[in-house]
PDB file of C-alpha atoms in Angstrom:
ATOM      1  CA  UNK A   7       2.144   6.846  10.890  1.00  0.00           C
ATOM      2  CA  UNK A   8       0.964   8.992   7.946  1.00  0.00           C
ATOM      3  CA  UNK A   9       1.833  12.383   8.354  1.00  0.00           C
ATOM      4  CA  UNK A  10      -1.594  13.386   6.295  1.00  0.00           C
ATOM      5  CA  UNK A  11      -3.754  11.036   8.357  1.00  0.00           C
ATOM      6  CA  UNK A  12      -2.267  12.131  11.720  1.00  0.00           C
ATOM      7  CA  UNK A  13      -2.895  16.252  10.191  1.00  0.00           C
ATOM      8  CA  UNK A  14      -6.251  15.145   9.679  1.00  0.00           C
ATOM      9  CA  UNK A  15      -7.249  14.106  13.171  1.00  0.00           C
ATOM     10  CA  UNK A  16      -5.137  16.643  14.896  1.00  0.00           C
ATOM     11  CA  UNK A  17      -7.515  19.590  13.311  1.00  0.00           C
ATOM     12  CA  UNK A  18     -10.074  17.416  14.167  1.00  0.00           C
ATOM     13  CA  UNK A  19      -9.892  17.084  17.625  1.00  0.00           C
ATOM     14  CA  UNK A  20      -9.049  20.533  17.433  1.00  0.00           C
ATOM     15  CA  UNK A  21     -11.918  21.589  16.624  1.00  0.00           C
ATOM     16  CA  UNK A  22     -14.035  19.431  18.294  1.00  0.00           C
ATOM     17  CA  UNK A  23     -12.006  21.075  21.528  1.00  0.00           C
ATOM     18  CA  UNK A  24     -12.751  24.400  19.777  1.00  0.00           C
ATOM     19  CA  UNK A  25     -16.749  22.651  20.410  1.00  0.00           C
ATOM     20  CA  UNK A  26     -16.620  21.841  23.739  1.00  0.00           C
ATOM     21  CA  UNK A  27     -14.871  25.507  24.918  1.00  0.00           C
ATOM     22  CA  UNK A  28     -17.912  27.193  23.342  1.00  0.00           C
ATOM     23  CA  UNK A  29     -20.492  24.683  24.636  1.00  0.00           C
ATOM     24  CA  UNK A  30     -18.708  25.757  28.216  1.00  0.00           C
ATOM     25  CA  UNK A  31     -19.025  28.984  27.195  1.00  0.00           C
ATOM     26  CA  UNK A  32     -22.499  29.355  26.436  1.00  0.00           C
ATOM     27  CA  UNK A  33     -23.451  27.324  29.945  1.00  0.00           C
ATOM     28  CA  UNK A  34     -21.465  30.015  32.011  1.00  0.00           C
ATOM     29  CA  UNK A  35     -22.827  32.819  29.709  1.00  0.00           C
ATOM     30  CA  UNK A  36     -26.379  31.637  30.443  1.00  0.00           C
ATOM     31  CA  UNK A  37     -28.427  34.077  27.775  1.00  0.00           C
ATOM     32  CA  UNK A  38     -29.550  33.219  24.720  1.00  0.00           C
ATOM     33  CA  UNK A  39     -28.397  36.293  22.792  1.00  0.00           C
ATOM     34  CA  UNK A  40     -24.838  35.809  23.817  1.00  0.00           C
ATOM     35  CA  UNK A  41     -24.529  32.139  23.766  1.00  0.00           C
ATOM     36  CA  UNK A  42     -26.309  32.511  19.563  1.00  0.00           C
ATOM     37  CA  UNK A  43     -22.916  34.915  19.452  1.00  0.00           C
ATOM     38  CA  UNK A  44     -20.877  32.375  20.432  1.00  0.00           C
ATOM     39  CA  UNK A  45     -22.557  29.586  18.504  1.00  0.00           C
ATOM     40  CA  UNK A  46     -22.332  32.366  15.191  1.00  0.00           C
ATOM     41  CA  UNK A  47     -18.433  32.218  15.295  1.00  0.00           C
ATOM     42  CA  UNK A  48     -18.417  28.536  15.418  1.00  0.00           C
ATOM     43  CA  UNK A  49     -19.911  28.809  11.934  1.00  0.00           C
ATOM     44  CA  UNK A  50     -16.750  29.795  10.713  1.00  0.00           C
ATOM     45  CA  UNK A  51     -14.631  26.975  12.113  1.00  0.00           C
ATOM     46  CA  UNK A  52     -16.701  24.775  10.427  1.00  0.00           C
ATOM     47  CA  UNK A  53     -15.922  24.942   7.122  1.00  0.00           C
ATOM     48  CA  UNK A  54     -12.279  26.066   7.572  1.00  0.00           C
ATOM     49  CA  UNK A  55     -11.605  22.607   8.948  1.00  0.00           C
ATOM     50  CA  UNK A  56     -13.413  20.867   6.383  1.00  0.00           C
ATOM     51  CA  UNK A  57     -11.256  22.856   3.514  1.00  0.00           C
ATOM     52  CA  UNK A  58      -8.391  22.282   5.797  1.00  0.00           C
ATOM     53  CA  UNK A  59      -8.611  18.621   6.480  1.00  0.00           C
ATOM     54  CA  UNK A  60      -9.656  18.058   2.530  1.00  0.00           C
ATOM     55  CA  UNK A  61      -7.070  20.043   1.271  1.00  0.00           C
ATOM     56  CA  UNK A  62      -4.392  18.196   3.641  1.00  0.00           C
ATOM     57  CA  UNK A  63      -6.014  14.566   2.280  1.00  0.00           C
ATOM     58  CA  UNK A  64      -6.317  15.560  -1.608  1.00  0.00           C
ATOM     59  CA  UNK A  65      -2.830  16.168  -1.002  1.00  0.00           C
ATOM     60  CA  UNK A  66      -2.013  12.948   0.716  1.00  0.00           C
ATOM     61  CA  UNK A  67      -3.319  11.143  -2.283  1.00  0.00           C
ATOM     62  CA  UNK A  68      -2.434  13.328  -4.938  1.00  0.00           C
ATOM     63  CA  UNK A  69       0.048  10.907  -6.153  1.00  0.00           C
ATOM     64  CA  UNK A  70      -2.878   7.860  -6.051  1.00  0.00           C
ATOM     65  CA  UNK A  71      -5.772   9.653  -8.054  1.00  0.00           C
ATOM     66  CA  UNK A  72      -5.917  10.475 -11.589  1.00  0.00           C
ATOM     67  CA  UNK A  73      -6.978  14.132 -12.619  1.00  0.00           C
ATOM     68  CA  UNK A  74     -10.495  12.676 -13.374  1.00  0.00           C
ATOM     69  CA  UNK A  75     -11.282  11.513  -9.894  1.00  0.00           C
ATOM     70  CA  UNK A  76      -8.794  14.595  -8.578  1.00  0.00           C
ATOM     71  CA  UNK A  77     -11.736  16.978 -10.618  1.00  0.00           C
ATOM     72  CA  UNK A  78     -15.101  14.956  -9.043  1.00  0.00           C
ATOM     73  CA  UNK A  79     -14.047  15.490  -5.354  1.00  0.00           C
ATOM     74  CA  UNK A  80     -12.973  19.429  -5.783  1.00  0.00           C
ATOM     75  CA  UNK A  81     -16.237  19.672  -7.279  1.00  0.00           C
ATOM     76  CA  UNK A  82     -18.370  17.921  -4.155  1.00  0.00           C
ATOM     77  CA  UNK A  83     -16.302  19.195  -1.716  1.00  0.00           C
ATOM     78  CA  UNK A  84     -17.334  23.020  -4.019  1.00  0.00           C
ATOM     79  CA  UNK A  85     -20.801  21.752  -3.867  1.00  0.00           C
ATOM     80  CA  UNK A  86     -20.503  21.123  -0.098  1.00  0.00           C
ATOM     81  CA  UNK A  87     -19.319  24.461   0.774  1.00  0.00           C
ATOM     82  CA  UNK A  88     -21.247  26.241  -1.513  1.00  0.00           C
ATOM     83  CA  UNK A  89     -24.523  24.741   0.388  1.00  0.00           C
ATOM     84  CA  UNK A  90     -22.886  25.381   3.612  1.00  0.00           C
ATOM     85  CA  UNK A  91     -21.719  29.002   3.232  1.00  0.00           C
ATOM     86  CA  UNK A  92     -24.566  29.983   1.096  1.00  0.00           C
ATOM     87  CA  UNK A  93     -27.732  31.335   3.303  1.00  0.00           C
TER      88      UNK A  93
END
């Protein structure tokens, strides 16, 4: 098994775990103000698995792309965060 591709899915269902403990959460919190809390620090697992997972797959095929290609996806996965993190 690829150690990259295994990486990958372990944060994965890491965070989707991450997911379903706050979606618990919120049900057993049962008010709005404190369940938007909750859902406000999910915002910032987000993105740190999508650098994360991106970062361990660039480097997984590092060897297989040529700087050209190497540049395109830094710059949409730069274009992706920057319209996720920016309000």
């Amino acid at each position: 098994m690829d150690k990259a591709a295994f990486s990958m899915a372990m944060l994965r269902i890491m965070s989707g775990s991450i997911e379903l403990i706050a979606a618990i959460i919120m049900l057993r919190l049962n008010d709005v103000q404190k369940a938007l809390t909750v859902n406000s620090m999910l915002a910032l697992v987000g993105p740190l698995v999508l650098m994360s997972t991106t970062t361990i797959g660039l480097v997984g095929l590092a060897d297989k792309l040529s700087p050209s290609k190497f540049i395109w996806i830094l710059a949409g996965v730069g274009c992706l965060l920057i319209g996720i993190l920016r309000k």
